[in-house]
Coordinates of C-alpha atoms and ligand atoms in Angstrom, one line a residue:
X1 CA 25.4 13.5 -10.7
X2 CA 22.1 14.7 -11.8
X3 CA 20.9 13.8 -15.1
X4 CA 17.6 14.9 -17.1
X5 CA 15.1 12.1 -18.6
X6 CA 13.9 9.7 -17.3
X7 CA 16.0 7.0 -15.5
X8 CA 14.1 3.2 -15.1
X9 CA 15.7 0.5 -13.0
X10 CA 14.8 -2.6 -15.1
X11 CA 14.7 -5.8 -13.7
X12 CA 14.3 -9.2 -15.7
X13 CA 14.1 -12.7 -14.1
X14 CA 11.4 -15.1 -16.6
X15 CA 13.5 -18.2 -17.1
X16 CA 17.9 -18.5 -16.6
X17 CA 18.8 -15.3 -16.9
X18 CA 19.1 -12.9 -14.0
X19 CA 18.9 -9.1 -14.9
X20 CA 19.1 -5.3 -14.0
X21 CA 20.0 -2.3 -15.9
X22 CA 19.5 1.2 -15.8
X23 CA 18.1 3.1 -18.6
X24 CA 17.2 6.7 -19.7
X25 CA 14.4 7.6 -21.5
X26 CA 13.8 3.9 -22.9
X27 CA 17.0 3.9 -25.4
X28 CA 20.4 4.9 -23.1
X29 CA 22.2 2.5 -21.4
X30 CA 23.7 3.4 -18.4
X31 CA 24.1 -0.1 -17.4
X32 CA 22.9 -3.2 -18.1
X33 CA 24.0 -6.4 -15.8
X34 CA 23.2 -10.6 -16.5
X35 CA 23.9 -13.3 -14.5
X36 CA 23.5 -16.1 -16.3
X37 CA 22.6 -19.5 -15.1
X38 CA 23.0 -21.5 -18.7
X39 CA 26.5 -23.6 -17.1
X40 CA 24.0 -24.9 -14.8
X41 CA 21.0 -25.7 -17.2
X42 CA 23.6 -27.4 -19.6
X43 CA 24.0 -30.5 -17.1
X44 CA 20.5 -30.9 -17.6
X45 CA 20.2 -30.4 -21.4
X46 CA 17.6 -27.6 -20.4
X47 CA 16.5 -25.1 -18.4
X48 CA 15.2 -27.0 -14.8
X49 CA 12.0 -24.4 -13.4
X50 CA 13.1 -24.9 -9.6
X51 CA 16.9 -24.4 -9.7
X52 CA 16.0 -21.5 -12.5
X53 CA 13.6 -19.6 -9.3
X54 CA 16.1 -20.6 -6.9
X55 CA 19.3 -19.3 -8.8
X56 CA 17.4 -16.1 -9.4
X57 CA 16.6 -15.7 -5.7
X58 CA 20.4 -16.0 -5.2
X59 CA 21.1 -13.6 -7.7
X60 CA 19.1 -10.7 -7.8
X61 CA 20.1 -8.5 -4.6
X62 CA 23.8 -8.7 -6.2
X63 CA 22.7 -8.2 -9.6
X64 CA 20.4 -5.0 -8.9
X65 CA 23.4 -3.6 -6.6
X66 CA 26.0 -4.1 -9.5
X67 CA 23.5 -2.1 -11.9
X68 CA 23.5 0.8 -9.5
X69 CA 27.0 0.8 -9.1
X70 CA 28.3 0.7 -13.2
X71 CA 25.3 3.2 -13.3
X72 CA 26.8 5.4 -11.0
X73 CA 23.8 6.3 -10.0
X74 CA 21.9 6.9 -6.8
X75 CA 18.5 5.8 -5.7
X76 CA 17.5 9.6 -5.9
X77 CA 18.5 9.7 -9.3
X78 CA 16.1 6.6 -10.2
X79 CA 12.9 7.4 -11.1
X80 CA 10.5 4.3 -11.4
X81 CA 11.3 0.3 -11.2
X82 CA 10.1 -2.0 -14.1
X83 CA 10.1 -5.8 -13.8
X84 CA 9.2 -8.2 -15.7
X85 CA 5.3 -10.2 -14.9
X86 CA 5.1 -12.7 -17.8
X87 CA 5.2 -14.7 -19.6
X88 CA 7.8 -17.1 -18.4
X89 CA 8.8 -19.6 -14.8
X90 CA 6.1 -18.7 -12.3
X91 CA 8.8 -19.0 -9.6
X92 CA 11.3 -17.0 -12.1
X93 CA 9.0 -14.4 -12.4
X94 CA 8.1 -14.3 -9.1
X95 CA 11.5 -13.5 -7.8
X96 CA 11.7 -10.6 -9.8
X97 CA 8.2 -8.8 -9.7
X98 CA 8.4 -9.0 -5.6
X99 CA 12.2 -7.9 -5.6
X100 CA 10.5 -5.0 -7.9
X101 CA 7.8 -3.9 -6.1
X102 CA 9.1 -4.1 -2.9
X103 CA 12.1 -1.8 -4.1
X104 CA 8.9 0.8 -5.9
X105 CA 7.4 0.8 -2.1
X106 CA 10.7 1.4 0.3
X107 CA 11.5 3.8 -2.6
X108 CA 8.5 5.4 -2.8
X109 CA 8.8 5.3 -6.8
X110 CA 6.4 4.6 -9.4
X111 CA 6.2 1.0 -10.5
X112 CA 5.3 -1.1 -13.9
X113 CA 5.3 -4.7 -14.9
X114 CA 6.5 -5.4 -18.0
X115 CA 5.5 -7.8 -20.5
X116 CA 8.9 -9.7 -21.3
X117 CA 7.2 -10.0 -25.5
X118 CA 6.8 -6.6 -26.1
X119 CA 10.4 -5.7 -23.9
X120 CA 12.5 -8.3 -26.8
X121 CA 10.3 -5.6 -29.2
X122 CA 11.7 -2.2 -27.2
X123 CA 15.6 -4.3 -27.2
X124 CA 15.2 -2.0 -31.2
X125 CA 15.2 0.8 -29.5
X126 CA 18.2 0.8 -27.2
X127 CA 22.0 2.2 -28.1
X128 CA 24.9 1.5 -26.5
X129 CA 26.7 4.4 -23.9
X130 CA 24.7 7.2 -22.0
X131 CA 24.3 9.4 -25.0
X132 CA 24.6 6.1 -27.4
X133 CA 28.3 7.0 -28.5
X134 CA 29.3 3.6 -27.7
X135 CA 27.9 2.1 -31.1
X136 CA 27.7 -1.5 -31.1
X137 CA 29.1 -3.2 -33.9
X138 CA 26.0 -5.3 -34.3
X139 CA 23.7 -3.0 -34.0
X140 CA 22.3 -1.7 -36.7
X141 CA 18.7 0.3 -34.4
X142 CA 22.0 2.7 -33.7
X143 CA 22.6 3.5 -37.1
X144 CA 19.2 4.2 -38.4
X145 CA 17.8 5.7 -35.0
X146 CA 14.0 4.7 -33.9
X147 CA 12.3 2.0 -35.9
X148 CA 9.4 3.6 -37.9
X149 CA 5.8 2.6 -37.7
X150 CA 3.9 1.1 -39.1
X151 CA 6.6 -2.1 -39.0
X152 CA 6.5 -5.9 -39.1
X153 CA 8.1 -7.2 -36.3
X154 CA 9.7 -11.3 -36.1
X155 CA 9.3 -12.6 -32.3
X156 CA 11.9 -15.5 -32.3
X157 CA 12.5 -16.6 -29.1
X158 CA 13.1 -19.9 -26.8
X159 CA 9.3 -20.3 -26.5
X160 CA 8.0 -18.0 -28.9
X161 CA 7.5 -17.8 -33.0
X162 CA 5.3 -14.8 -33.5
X163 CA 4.7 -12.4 -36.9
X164 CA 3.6 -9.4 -35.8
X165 CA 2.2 -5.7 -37.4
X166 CA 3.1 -3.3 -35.0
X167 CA 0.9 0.4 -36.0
X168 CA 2.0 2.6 -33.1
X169 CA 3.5 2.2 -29.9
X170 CA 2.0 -0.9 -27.6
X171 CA -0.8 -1.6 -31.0
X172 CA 0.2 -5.2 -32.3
X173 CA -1.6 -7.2 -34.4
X174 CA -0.7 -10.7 -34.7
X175 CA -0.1 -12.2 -38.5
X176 CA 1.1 -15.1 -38.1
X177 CA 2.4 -17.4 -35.1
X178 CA 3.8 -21.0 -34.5
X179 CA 1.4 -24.3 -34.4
X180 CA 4.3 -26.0 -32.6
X181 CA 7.6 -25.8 -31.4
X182 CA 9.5 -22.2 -31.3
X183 CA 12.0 -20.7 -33.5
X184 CA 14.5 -21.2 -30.8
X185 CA 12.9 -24.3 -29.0
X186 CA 13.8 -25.8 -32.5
X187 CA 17.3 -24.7 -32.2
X188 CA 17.7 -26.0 -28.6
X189 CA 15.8 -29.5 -29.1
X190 CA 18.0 -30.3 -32.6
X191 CA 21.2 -29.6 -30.6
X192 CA 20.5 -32.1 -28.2
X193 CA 19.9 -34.4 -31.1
X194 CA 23.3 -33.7 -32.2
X195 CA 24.8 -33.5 -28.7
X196 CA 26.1 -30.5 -29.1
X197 CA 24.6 -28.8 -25.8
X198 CA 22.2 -26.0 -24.2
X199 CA 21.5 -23.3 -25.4
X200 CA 21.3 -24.5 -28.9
X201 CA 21.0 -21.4 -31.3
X202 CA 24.4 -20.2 -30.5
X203 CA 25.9 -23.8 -30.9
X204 CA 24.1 -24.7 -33.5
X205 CA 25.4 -21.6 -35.0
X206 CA 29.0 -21.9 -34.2
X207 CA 29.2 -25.9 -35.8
X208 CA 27.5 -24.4 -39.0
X209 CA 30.2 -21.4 -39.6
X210 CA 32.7 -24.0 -38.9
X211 CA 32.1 -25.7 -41.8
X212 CA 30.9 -23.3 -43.8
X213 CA 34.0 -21.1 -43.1
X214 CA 36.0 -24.0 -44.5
X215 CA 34.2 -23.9 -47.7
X216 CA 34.7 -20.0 -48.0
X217 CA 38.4 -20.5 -47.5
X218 CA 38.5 -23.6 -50.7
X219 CA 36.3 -21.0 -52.4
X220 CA 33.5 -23.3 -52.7
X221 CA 29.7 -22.2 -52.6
X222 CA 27.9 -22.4 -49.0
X223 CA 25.1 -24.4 -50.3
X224 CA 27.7 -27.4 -50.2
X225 CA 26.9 -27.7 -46.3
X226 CA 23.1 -25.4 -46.4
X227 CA 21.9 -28.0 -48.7
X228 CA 23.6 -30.9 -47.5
X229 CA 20.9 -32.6 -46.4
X230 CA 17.3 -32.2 -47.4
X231 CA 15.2 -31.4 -44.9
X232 CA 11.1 -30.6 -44.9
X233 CA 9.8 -27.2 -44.9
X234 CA 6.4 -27.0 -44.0
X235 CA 4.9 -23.6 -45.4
X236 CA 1.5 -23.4 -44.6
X237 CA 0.7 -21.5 -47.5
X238 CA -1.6 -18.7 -47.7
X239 CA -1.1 -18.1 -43.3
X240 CA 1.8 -16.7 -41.8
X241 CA 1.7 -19.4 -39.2
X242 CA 5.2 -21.3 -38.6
X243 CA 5.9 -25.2 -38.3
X244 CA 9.3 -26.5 -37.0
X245 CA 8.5 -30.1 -35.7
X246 CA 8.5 -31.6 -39.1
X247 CA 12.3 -30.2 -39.7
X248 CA 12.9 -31.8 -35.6
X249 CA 11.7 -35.3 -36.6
X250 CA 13.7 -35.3 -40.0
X251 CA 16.9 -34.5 -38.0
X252 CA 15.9 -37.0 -35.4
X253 CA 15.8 -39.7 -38.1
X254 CA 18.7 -38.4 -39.5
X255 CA 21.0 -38.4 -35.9
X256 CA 18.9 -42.0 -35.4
X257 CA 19.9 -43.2 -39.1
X258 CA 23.9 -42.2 -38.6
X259 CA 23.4 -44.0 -34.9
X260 CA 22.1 -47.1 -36.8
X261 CA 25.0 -47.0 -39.0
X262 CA 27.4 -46.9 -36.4
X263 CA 26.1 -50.5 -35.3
X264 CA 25.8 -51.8 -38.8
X265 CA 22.4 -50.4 -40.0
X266 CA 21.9 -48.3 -42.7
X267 CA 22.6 -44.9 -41.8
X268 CA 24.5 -41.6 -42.6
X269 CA 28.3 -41.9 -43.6
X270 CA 30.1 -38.6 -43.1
X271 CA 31.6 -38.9 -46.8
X272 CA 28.6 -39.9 -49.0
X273 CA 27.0 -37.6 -50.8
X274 CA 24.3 -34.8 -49.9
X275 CA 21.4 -37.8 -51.6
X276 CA 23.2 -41.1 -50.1
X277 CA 23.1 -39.2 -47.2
X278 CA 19.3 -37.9 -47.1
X279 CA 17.7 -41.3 -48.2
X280 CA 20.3 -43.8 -45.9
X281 CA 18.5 -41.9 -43.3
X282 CA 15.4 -41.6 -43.3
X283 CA 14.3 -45.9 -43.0
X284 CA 11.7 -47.8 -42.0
X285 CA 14.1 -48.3 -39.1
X286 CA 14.2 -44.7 -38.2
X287 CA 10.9 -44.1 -38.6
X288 CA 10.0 -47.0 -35.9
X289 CA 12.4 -46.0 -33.9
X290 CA 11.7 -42.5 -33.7
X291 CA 7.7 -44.2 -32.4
X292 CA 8.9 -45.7 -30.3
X293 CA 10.7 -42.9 -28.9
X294 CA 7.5 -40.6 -28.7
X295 CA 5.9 -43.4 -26.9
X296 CA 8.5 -42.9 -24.0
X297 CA 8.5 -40.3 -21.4
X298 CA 9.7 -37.1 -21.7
X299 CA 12.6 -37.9 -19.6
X300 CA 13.9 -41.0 -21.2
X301 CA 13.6 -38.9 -24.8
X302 CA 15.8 -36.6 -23.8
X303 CA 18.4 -38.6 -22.6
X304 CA 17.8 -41.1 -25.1
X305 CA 18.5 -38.5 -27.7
X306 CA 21.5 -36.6 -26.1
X307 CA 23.3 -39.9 -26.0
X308 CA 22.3 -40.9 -29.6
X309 CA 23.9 -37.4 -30.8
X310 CA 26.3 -37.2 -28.5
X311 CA 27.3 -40.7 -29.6
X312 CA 27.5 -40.0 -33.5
X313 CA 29.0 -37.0 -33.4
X314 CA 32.3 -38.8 -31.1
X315 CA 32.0 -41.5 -33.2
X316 CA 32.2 -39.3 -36.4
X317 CA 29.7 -41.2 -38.1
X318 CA 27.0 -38.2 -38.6
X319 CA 28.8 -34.9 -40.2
X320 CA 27.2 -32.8 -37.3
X321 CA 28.4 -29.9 -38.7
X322 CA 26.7 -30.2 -41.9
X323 CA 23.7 -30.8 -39.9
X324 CA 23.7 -27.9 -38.2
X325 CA 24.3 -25.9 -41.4
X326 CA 21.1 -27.9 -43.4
X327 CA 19.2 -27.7 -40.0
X328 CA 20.0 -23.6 -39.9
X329 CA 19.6 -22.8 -43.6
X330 CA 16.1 -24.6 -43.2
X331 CA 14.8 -22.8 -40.2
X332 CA 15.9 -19.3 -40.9
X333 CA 14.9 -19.6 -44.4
X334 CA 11.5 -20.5 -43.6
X335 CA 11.2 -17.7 -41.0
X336 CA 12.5 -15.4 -43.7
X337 CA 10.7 -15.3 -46.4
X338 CA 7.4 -15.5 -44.5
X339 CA 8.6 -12.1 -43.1
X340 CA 9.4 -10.9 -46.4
X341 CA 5.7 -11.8 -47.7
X342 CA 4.1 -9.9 -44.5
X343 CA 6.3 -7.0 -45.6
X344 CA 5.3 -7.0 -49.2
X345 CA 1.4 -7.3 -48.2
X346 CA 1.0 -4.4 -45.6
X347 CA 3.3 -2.4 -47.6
X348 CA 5.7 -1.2 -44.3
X349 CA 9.1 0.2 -45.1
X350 CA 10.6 -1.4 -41.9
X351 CA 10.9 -5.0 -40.3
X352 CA 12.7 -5.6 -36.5
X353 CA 13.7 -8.7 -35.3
X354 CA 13.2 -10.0 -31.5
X355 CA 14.1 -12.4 -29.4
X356 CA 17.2 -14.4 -28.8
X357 CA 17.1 -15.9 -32.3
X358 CA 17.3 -12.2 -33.5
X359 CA 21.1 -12.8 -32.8
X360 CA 21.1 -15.4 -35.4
X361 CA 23.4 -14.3 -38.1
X362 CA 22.5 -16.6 -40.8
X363 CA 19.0 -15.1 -40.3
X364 CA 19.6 -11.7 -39.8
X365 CA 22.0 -12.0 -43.4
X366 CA 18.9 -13.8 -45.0
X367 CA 16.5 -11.2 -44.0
X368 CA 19.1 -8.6 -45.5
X369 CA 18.8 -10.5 -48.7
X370 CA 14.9 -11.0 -48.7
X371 CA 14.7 -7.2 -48.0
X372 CA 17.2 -5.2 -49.4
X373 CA 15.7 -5.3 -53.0
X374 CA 12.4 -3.8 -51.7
X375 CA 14.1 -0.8 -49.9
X376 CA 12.6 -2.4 -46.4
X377 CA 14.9 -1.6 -43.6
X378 CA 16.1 -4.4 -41.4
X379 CA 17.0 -3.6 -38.1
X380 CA 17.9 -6.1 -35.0
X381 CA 19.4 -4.9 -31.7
X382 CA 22.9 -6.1 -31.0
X383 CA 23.6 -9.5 -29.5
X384 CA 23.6 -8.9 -26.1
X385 CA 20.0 -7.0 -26.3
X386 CA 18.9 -10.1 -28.2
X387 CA 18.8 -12.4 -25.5
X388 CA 16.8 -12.2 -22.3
X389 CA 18.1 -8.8 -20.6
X390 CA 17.1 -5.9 -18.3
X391 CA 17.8 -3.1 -20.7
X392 CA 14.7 -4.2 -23.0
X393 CA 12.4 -4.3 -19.9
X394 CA 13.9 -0.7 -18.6
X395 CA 13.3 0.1 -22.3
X396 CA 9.7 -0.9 -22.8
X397 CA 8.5 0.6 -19.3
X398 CA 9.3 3.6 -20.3
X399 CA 7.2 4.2 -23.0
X400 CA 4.5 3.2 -20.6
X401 CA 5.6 5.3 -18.1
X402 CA 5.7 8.4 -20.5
X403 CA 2.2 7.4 -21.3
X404 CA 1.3 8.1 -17.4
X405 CA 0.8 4.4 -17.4
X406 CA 2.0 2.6 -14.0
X407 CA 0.9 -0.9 -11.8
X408 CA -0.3 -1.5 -8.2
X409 CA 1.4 -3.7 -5.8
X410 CA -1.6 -6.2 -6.2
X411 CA -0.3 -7.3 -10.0
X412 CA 0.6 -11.1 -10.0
X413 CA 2.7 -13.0 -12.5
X414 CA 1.1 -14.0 -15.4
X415 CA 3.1 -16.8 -17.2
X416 CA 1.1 -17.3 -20.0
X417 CA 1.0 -13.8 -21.4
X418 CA 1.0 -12.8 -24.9
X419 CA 1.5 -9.3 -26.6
X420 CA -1.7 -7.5 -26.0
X421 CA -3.5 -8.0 -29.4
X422 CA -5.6 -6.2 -31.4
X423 CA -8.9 -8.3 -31.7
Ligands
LIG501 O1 14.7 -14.5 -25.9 P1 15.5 -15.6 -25.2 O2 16.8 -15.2 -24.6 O3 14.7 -16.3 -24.1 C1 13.3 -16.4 -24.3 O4 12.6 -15.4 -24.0 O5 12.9 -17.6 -24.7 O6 15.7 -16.7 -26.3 C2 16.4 -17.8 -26.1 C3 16.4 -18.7 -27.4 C4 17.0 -20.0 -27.2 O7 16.1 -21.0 -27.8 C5 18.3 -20.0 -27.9 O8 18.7 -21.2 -28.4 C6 18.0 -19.0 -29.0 O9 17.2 -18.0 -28.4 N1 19.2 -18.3 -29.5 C7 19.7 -18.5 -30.8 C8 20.9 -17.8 -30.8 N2 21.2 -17.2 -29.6 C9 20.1 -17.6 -28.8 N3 19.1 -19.1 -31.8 C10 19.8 -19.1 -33.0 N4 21.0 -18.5 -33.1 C11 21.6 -17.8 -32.1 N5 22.8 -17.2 -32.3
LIG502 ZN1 13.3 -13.7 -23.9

């Protein structure tokens, strides 16, 4: 079959996710394929670097070859290859960026590394289907067509928190970022607190609608379980900077305080009261324990942790799922308004959200709500583009590519990269 645009084989390999997908002109899916190695991770409580490199390895050739095929496309129809250099697993990466540039050369077809920020950024730009009939339910880029510069743009990812003020294609200019853990690092490490498993956004989600879908059916308000338990939000006033270990520790005191109860000490109860609840919890006992915990190594935390949450939640003694709602409401509330604010100030008529806690429905409802009155569109991509995928790499080469942009052979990984920033 012989199509017109431009048709980009995408390849994306940074951390547990193995992808291809082929894309035309940066926003029509013609497939998109994941092999995901998260069942693996989970025995771990995280992603492990070497078996991450060495699943990919296993993966790709079958993962490229399936993209082709639901493509129904030919490697004469394909006209460059895009993979992804950074940031991300050195070994990860590498996997992909040779597979990619070793396709480019027997090919003989223009190549581009892709830098997997900015790619989470063009994931607002895909549709679903060839000619993007196929409208995803979720997605609401389909709906309103191309974002619109200029645009404020919310990174939220596993290991990134970045606000950003996007001018123009590829011109960012960074607002506000984290001065600790991630958006979704905080998501992951407070599941393992509560034992509820890796990755955490999507748990953590699912234990906070539980309840909170409970409360919608007895027709009471959802701040019963968001407010639950009060938990710190540190706001760095007057920066657009973000701070999530504060809201980590008070949930580790609060998993420790309901572990101490379950051997006697004073702890959480799953039937006192939002207050009982908040101050049982946080105790000298806590507090020393959780020192003595950072004192550890990283290791024995982690499983220390796990088995602490893991052990309140069988035991029933912590209300996990009111946890996960207080935890949620915190974090995407934070993340929310600071978004607002950077709208209000550089007066843009459109904010996009990125990353995989972009599929974050608490957050993407909250934005709505912060927005909405000002006439600022929200759009996110739909759930599947959220998350680490090929499509978004496809997607971002190409407006490279149209620019007559392209690599050599001789570019490396870079695991450290950031979005190329304005100075
Ligand atoms: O973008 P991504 O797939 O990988 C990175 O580039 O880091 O993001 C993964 C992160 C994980 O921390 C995961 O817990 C989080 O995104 N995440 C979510 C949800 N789905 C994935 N966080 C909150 N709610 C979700 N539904
Ligand atoms: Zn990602």
């Amino acid at each position: 079959m012989v199509r017109g645009g431009m048709l980009v084989l995408g390849i994306e390999s940074s951390c547990d996710e193995t992808g291809a997908a082929v894309v035309r002109d940066g926003r029509y899916l013609l497939s998109n394929v994941v092999a995901s190695q998260i069942e693996i991770h989970n025995r771990y409580g995280g992603v492990v670097p070497e078996v991450a490199s060495r699943q990919q390895l296993a993966a790709i050739l079958p993962v490229i070859e399936t993209a082709l095929e639901q493509a129904k496309c030919s490697w004469d129809e394909i006209d460059a290859v895009a993979a992804t250099y950074g940031p991300g697993l050195a070994g990860a990466l590498l996997v992909g960026l040779t597979v990619g540039k070793t396709l480019s050369l027997a090919r003989d077809l223009p190549f581009l590394g892709v830098n997997h920020l900015e790619a989470h950024i063009y994931a607002n730009w895909l549709r679903s289907g060839e000619d993007g009939s196929e409208q995803a339910e979720s997605s609401r880029t389909y709906r309103q067509g191309d974002p619109q510069f200029p645009l404020i743009c919310l990174v939220v990812s596993g290991a990134h928190s970045e606000l950003v003020l996007v001018r123009d294609h590829g011109e960012y200019e960074l607002l506000g970022h984290t001065r600790d853990d991630a958006a979704g690092e905080a998501f992951d490490k407070v599941s393992r607190i509560l034992g509820l498993g890796y990755p955490g956004g999507p748990a953590i989600q699912k234990a906070a609608q539980e309840v909170e879908e409970k409360l919608e059916q007895q027709h009471k308000p959802l701040a019963v379980a968001r407010s639950a338990y009060r938990l710190p939000r540190a706001w760095l006033r007057g920066t657009y900077d973000f701070s999530f270990s504060g809201l980590k520790t008070a949930m580790l005191h609060l998993a420790e305080g309901a572990a101490g109860s379950a051997s006697g000490g004073s702890g959480v109860s799953s039937a006192g009261s939002a207050d009982s609840r908040t101050t049982g919890s946080v105790t000298d006992t806590g507090t020393h324990k959780s020192v003595r915990a950072a004192a550890s190594n990283q290791r024995k935390q982690v499983s220390q942790y796990t088995r602490m949450g893991a052990q309140a939640a069988q035991q029933g003694v912590a209300n996990v799922p009111l946890l996960a709602s207080s935890f949620e409401e915190a974090n995407v509330h934070f993340l929310a308004v600071k978004t607002r604010l950077a709208a209000q100030e550089y007066h843009v008529r459109q904010v996009i959200l990125a990353g995989g806690v972009a599929a974050n429905a608490s957050l993407r409802a909250r934005l709505e709500k912060e927005l909405s009155p000002l006439r600022v569109q929200l759009s996110y991509p739909p759930i599947e583009y959220c998350t680490d995928n090929a499509a978004m790499i496809a997607g971002a080469a190409f407006f490279h590519l149209s620019r007559g942009e392209q690599h050599t052979f001789a570019l490396d990984v870079e695991p450290g990269l950031s979005l190329p920033f304005k100075r």
